[in-house]
Tab-separated table of C-alpha atoms in Angstrom:
chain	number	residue	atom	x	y	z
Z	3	UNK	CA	-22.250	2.005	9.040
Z	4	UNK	CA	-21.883	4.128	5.806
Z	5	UNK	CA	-25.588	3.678	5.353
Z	6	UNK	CA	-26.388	4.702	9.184
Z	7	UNK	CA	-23.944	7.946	8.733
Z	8	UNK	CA	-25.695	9.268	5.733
Z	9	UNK	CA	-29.354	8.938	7.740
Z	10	UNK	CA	-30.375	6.132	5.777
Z	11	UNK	CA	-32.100	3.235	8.148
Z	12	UNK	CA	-29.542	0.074	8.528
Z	13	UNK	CA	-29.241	-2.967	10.223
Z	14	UNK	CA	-26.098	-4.438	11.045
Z	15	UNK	CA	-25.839	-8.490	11.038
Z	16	UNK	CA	-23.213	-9.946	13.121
Z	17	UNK	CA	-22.051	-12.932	14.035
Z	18	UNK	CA	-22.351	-14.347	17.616
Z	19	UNK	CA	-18.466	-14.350	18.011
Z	20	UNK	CA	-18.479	-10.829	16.854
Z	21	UNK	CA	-20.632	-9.270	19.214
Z	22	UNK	CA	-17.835	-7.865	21.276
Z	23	UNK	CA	-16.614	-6.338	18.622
Z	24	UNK	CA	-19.539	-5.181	16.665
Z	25	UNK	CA	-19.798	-2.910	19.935
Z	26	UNK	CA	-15.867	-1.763	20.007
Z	27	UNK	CA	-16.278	-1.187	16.445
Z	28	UNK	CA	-19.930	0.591	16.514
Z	29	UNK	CA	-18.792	2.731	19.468
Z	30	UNK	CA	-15.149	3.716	17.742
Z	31	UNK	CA	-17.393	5.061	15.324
Z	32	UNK	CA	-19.911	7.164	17.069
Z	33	UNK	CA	-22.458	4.581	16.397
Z	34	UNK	CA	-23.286	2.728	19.678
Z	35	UNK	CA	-26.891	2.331	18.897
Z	36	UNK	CA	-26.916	0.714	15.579
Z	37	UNK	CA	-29.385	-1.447	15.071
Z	38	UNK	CA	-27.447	-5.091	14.925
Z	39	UNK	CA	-29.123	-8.531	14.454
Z	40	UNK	CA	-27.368	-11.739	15.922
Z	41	UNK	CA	-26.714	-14.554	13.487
Z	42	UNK	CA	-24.833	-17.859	14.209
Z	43	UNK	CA	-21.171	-18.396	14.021
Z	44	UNK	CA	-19.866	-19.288	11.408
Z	45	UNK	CA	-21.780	-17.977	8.363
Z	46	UNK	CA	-19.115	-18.535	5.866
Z	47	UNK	CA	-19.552	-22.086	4.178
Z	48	UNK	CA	-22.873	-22.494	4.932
Z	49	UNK	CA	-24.891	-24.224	2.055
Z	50	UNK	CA	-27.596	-21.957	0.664
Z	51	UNK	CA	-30.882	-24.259	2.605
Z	52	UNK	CA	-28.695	-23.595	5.592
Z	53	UNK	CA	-28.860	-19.590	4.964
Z	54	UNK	CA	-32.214	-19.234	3.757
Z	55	UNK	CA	-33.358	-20.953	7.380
Z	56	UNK	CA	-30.847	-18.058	8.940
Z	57	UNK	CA	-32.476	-15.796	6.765
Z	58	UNK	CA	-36.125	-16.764	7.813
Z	59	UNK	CA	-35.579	-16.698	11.662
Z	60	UNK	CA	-34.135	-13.152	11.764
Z	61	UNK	CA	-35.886	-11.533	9.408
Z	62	UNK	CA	-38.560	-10.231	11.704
Z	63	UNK	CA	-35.607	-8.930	14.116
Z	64	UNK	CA	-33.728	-7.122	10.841
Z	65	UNK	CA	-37.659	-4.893	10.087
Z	66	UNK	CA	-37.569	-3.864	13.199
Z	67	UNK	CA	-34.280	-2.470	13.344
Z	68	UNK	CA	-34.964	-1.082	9.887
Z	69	UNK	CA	-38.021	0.929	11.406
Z	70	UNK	CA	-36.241	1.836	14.549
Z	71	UNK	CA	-37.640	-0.767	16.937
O	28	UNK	CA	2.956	24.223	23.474
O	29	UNK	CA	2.995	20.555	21.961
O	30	UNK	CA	5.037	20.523	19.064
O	31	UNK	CA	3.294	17.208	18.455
O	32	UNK	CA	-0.238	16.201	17.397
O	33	UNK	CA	-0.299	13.413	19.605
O	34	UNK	CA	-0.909	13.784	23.453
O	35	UNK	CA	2.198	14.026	25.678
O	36	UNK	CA	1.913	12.204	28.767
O	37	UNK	CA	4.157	12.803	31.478
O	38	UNK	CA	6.282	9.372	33.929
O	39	UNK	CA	8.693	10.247	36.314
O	40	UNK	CA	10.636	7.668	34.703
O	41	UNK	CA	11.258	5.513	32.150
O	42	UNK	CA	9.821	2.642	34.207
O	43	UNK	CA	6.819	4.541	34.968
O	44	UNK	CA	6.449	5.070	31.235
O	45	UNK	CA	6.600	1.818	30.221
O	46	UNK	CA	4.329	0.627	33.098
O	47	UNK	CA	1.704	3.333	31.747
O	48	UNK	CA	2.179	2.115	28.123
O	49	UNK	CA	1.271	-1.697	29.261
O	50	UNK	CA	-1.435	-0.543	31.083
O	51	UNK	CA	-3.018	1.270	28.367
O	52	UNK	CA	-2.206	-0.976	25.583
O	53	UNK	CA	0.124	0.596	23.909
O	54	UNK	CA	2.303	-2.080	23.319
O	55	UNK	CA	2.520	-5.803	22.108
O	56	UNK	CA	3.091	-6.829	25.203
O	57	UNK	CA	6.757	-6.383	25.242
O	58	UNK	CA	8.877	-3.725	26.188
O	59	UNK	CA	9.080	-1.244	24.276
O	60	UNK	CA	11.706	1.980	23.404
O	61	UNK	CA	9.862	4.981	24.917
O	62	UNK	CA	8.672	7.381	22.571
O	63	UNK	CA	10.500	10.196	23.692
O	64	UNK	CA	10.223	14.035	21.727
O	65	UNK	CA	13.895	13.483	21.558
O	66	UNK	CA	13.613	10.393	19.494
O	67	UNK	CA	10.391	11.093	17.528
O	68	UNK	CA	11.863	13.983	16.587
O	69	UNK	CA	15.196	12.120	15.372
O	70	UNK	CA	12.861	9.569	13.418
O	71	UNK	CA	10.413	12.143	11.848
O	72	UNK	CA	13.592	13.881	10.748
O	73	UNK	CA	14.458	10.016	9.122
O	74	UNK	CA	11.538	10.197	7.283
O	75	UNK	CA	11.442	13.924	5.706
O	76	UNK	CA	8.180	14.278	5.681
O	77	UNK	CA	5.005	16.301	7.004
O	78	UNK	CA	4.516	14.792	10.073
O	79	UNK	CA	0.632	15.692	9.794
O	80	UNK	CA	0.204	13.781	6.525
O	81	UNK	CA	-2.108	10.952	6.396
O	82	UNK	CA	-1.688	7.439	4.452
O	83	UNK	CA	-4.934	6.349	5.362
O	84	UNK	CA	-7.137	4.797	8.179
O	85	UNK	CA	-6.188	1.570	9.782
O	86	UNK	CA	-9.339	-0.712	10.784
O	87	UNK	CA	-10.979	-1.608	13.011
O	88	UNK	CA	-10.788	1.244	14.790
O	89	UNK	CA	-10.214	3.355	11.973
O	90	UNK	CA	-7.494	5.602	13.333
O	91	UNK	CA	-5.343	7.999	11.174
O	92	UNK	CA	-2.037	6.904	10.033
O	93	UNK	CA	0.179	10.057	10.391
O	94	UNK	CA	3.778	10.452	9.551
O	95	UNK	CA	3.703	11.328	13.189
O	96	UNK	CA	1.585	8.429	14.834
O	97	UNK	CA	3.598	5.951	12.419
O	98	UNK	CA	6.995	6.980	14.053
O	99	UNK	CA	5.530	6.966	17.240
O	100	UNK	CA	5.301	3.512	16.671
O	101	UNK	CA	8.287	2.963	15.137
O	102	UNK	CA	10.206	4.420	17.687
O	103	UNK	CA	8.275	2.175	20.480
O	104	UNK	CA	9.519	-0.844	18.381
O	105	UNK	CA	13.326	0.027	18.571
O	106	UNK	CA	13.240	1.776	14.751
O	107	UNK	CA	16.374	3.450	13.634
O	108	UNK	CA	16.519	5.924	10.949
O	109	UNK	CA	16.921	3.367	8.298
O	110	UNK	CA	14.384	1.213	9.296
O	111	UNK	CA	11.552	4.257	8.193
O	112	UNK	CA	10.902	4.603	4.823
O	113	UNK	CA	10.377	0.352	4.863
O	114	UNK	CA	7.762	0.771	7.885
O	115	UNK	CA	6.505	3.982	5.769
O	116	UNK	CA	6.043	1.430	2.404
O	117	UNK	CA	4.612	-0.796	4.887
O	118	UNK	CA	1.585	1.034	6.663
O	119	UNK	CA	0.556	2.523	3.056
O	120	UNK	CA	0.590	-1.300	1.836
O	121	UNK	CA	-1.457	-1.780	4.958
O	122	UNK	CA	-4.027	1.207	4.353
O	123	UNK	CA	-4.756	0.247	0.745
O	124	UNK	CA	-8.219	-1.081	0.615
O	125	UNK	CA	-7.336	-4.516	-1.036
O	126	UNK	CA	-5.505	-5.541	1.755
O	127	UNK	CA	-8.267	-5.704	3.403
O	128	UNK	CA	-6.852	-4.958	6.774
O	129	UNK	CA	-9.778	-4.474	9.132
O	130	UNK	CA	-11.646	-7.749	8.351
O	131	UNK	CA	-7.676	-9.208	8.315
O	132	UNK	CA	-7.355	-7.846	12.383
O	133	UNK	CA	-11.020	-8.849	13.084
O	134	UNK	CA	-10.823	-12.871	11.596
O	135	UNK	CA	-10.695	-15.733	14.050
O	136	UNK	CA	-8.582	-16.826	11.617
O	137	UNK	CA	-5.079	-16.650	12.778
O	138	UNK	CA	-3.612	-14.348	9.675
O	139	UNK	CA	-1.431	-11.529	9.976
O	140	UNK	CA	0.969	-9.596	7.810
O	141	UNK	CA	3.906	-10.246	6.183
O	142	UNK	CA	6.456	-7.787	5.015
O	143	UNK	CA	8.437	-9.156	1.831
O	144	UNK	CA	11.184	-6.491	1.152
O	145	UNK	CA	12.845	-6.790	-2.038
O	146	UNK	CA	15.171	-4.145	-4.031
O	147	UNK	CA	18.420	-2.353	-2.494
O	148	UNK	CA	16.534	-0.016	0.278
O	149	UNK	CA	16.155	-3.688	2.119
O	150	UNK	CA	19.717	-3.914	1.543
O	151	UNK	CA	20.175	-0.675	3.060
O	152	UNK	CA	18.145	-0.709	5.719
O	153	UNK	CA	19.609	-4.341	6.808
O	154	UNK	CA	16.624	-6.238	6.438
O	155	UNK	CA	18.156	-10.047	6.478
O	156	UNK	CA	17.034	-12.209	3.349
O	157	UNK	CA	19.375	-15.607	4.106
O	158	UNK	CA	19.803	-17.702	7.399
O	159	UNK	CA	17.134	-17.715	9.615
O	160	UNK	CA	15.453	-14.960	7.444
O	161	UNK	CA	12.250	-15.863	9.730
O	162	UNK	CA	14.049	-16.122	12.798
O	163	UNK	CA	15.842	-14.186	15.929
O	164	UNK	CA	18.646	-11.666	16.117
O	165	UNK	CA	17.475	-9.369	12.829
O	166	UNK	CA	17.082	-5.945	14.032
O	167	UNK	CA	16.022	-4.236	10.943
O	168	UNK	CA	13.663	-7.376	10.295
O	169	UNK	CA	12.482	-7.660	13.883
O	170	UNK	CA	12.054	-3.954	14.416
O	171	UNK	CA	10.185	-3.008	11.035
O	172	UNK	CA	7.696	-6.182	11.892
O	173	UNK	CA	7.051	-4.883	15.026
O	174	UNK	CA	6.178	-1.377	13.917
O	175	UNK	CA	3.847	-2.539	11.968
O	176	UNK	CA	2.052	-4.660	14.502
O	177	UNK	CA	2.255	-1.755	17.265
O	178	UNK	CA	0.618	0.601	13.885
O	179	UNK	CA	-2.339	-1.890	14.086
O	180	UNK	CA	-2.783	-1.931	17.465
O	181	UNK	CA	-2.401	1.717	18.656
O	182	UNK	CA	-3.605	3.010	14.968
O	183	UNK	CA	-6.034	0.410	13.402
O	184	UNK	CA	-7.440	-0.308	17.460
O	185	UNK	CA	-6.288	-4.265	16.935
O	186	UNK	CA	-6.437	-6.128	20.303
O	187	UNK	CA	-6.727	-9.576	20.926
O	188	UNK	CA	-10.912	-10.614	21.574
O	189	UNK	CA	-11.446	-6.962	21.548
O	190	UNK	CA	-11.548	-6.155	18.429
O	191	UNK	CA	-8.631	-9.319	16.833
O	192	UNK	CA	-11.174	-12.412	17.340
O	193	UNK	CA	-8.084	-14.509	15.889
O	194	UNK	CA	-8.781	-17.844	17.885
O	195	UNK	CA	-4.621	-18.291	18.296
O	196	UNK	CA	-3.074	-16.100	15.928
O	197	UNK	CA	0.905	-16.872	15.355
O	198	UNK	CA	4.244	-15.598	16.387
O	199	UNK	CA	4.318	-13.558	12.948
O	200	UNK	CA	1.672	-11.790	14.462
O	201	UNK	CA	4.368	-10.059	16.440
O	202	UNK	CA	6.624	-9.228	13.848
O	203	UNK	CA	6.622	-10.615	10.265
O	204	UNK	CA	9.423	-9.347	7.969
O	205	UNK	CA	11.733	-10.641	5.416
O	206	UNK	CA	13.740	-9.435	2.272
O	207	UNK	CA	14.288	-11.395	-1.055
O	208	UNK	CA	17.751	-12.717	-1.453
O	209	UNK	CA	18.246	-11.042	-4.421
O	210	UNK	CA	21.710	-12.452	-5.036
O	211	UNK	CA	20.531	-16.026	-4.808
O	212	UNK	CA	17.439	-15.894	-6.659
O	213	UNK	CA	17.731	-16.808	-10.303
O	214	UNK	CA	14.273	-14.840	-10.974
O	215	UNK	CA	13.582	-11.185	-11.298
O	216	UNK	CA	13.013	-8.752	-8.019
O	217	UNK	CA	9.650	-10.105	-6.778
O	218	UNK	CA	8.522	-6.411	-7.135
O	219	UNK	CA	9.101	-6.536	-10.752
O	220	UNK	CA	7.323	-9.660	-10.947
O	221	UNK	CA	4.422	-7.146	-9.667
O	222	UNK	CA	4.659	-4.724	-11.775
O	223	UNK	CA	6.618	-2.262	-9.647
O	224	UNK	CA	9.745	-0.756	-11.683
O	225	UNK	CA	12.673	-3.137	-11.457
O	226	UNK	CA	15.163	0.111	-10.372
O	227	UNK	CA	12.838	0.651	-7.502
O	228	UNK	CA	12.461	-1.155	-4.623
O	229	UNK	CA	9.423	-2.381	-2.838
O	230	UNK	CA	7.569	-4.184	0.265
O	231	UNK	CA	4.950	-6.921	-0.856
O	232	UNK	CA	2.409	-6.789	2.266
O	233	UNK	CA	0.152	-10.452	2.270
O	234	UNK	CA	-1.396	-11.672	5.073
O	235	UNK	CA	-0.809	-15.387	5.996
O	236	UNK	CA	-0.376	-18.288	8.268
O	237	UNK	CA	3.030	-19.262	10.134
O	238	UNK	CA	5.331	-20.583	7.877
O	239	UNK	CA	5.651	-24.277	7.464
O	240	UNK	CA	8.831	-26.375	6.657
O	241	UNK	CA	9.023	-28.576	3.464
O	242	UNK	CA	11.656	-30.880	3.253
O	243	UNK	CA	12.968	-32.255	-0.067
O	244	UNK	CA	15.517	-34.534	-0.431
O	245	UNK	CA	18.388	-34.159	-2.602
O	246	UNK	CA	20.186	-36.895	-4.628
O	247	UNK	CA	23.789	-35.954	-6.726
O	248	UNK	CA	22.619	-36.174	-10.858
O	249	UNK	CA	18.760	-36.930	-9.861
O	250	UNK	CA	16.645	-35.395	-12.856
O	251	UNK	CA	13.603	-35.349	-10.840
O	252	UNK	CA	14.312	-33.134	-8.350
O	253	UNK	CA	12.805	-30.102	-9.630
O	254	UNK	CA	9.640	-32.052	-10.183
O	255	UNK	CA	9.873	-33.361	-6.532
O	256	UNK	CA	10.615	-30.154	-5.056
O	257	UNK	CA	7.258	-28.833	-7.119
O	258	UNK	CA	4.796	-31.530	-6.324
O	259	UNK	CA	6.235	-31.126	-2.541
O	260	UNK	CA	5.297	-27.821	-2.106
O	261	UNK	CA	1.642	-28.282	-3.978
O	262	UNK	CA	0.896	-30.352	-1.545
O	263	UNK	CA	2.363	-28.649	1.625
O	264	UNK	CA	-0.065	-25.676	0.155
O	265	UNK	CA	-2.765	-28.366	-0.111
O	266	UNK	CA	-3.131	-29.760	3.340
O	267	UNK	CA	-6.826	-30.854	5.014
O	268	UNK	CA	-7.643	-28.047	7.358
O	269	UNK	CA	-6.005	-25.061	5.143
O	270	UNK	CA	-8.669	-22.753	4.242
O	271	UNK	CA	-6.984	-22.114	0.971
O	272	UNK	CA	-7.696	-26.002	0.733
O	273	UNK	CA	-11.263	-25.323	1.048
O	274	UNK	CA	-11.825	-22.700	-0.859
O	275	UNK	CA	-9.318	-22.266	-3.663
O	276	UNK	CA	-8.866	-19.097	-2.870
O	277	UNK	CA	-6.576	-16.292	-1.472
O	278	UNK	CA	-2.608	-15.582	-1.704
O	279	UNK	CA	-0.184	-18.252	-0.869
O	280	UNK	CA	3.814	-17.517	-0.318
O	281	UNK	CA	6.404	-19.703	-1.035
O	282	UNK	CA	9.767	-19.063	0.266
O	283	UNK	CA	12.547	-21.484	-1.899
O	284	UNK	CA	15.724	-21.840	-0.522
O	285	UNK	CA	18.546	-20.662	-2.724
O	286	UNK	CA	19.064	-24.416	-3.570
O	287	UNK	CA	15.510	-25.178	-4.418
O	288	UNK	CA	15.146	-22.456	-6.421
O	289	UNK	CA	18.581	-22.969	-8.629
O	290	UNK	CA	17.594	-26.494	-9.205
O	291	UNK	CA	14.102	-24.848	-10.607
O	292	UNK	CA	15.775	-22.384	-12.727
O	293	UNK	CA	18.137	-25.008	-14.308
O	294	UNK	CA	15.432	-27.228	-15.547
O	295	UNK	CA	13.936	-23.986	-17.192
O	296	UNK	CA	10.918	-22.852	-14.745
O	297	UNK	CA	10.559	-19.148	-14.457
O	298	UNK	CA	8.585	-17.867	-11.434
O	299	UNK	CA	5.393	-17.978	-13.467
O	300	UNK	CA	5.901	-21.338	-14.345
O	301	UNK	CA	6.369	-22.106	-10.915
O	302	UNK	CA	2.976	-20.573	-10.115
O	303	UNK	CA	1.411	-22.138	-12.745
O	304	UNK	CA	2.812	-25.761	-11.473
O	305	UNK	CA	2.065	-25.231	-8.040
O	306	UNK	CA	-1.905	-24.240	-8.779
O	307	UNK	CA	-1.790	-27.395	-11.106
O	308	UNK	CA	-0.563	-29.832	-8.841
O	309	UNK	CA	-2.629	-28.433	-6.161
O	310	UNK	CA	-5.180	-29.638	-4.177
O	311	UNK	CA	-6.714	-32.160	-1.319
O	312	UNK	CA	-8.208	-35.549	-2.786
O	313	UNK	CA	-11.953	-35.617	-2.763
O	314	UNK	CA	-12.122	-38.671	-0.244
O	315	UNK	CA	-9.785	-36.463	2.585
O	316	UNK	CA	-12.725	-33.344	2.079
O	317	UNK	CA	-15.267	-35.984	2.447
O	318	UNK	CA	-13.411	-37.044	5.527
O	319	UNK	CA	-13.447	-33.604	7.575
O	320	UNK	CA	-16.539	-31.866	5.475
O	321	UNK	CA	-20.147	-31.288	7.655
O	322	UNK	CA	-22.857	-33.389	6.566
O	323	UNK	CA	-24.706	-30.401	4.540
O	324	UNK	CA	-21.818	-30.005	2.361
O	325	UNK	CA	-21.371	-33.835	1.197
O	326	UNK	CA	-23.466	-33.122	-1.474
O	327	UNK	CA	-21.029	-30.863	-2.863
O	328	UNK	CA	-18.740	-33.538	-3.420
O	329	UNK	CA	-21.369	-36.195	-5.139
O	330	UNK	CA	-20.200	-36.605	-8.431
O	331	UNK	CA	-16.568	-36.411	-7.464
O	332	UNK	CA	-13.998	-39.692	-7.517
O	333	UNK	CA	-12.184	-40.304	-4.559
O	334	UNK	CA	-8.646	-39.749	-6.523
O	335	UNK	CA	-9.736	-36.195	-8.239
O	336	UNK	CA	-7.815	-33.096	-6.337
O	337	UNK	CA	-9.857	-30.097	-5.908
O	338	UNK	CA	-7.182	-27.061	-6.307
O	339	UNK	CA	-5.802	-24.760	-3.059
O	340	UNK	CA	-4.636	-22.341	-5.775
O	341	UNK	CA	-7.447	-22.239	-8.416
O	342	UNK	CA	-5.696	-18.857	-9.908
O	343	UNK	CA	-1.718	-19.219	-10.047
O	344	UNK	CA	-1.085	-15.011	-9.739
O	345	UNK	CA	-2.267	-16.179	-6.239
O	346	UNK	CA	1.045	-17.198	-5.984
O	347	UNK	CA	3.537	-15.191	-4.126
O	348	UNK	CA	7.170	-16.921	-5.013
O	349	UNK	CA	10.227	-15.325	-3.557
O	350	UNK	CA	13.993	-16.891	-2.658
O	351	UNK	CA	14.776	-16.178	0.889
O	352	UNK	CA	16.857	-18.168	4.016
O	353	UNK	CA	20.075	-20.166	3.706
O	354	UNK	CA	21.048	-23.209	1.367
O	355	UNK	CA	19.819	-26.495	2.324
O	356	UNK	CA	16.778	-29.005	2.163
O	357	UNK	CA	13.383	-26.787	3.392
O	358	UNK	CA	12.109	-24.442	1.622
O	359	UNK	CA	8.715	-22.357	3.021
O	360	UNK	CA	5.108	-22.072	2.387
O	361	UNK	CA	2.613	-20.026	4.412
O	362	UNK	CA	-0.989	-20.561	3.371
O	363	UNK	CA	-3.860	-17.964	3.890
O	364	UNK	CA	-7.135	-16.762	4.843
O	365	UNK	CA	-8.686	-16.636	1.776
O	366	UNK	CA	-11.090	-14.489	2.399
O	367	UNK	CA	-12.637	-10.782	2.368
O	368	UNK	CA	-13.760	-8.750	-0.021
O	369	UNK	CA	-10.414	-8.876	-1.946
O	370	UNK	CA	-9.761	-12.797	-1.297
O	371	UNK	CA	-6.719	-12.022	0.820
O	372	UNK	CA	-4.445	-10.275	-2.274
O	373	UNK	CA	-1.054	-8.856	-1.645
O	374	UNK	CA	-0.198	-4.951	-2.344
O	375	UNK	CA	2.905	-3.870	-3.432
O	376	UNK	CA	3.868	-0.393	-2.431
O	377	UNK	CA	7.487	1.284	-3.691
O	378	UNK	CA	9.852	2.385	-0.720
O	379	UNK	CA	10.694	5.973	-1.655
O	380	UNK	CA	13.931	7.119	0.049
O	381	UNK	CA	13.775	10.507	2.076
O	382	UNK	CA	14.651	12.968	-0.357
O	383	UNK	CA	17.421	14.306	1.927
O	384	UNK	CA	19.664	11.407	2.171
């Protein structure tokens, strides 16, 4: 969000279980339309295979928020 | 004119007020004293200062913590003038960044903060530190917890699956507040123990589980005791499911009955010795991780034998240790998160006294 307020492009990745409140939190902060990609719940203790296969399947969705698509 | 930064909203009655404050989550779902000018006024007078001066933002939400808003909120939690410079100490424990507070309110994990009081402003302000420290009928403990909480809702925007994605959360959730029974405990103030003067007094702010009992048995002349009572509460802070059993990481409290901790004392452990024997008798076995870890994270335990303990506590300062509650056989542990960008520290902030007493 610090990225987005200073004009400089940004993707937010969120979890699936915090979708909700990637949007309370986005809107609270005047930022309703920032870019967010969905990943799967939970990230955290995930082997490193496990988040390079994450990693692979959204990165086309994480460009295109980048360039505002 | 409003005399007050905050909105004013007008109810017929107090009923009406309260109904309105439900409505538009305001509260923590319990009735609460209505914030009246009349008594934000008395409690702003309480805490002698500028009621437009910020301690910070609160996440999620981000809101600013004013003298004002604070004593809003204290008010609404049945505050009385004593009660505010603790909740003050509190919220600025609560806005320093390695609390970590708005990842804290957003976890599904179920932590929330706990208020450790220690020093003679707890005395003062009547915060209980002996029977049923964690328990009912406290009113400066009860009411200082629950300022907090209603600060983190109606400040830092927490609500539950709103913005708090904590899957259960606890009771201490509500309200979360002891002192250190400072004329039981055989070891410094915990504040010292912090680095916080020893003249002063403090709150220790760390966010944790629900407490959990652990029993250990006493026996007239048994040398082993203060062993037992160690190697019980390594484990209790090393059970399967913990996340601190997981990862190794993140603050854990221990709360030692008087008893518990006198019989630690005598056979010479100080309270860093206590953290350093509770980090090295921590742990789950290797076969119980096997038992409850995923099938991509066997590996991690290949070259492991069954027997060897992986630590809960890999760094003993992780170790909160304080002497609260009455005499007897339990003493406390509350495990944690163990997570964020700070691993789930504590923060020590000083209580400063109004400077018109």
């Amino acid at each position: 969000m610090r990225f987005a307020e200073a004009g400089i492009p940004a993707v937010a990745l969120v979890t699936e279980k915090f979708w909700a409140q990637g949007e309370y939190v986005a809107k609270v902060a005047g930022l309703p339309d920032l870019p967010r990609v969905r990943l799967p719940h939970p990230v955290a203790g995930r082997t490193p295979d496990a988040m390079r296969d994450i990693a692979d399947d959204i990165a086309d969705a994480v460009l295109a928020g980048l360039r505002g698509r | 004119m409003n005399e007050f930064a905050s909105n004013v909203v007008q109810a017929e009655d107090d009923d009406a007020a309260l109904e309105w404050l439900h409505a538009n989550r305001r509260t923590d779902g319990l009735p609460v004293v209505i914030p009246t000018a009349a008594r934000v006024r008395s409690l702003l007078a309480a805490s002698d200062l500028d009621p437009a001066m910020s301690f910070g933002r609160i996440g999620p939400a981000m809101g600013d913590a004013t003298v004002e808003k604070v004593v809003i909120n204290a008010v609404m939690a049945g505050c009385r003038p004593q009660h505010v410079a603790v909740v003050i100490a509190a919220v600025r424990a609560v806005c320093d960044p390695t609390l970590d507070m708005t990842e804290i309110q957003s976890t599904t994990h179920c932590v929330a903060p706990l208020v450790i009081v220690s020093g003679d402003a707890g005395r003062a302000a009547g915060v209980a530190s002996s029977f049923g420290v964690m328990s009912y009928g406290h009113r400066a403990n009860l009411s200082i917890g629950r300022a907090l909480r209603l600060c983190l809702i109606n400040i830092g925007g927490g609500w539950p699956e709103i913005s708090d994605l904590a899957l259960h959360g606890h009771p201490g959730a509500i309200s979360y507040c002891i002192a250190e029974n400072a004329e039981a405990s055989p070891f410094p103030p915990l504040h010292q123990s912090l680095g916080v003067d020893a003249g002063s007094s403090a709150v220790t702010v760390v966010n944790v589980e629900a407490p959990h009992s652990v029993l250990v048995l006493p026996e007239a002349g048994d040398p082993t005791a203060p062993d037992r009572i160690l190697t019980a509460i390594a484990r209790s802070l090393s059970t399967l499911g913990a996340n601190n059993t997981l990862s190794g990481n993140g603050s854990v409290v221990v709360v030692l009955n008087p008893d518990h901790a006198s019989a630690l004392a005598a056979a010479g452990h100080d309270r860093e010795a206590i953290q350093r024997e509770l980090a090295a008798r921590s742990g789950a076995r290797v076969d119980d991780h096997r038992a409850v870890a995923p099938p991509s994270r066997l590996g991690l335990f290949a070259d492991r034998a069954d027997h060897e303990r992986l630590p809960s506590i890999k760094d003993p300062s992780q170790v909160v240790v304080v002497v609260a509650g009455g005499t007897g056989l339990y003493s406390m542990v509350m495990p944690s998160w163990g997570a964020g960008p700070h691993q789930n520290r504590c923060v020590t902030v000083p209580i400063e006294p109004p400077r018109r007493q």
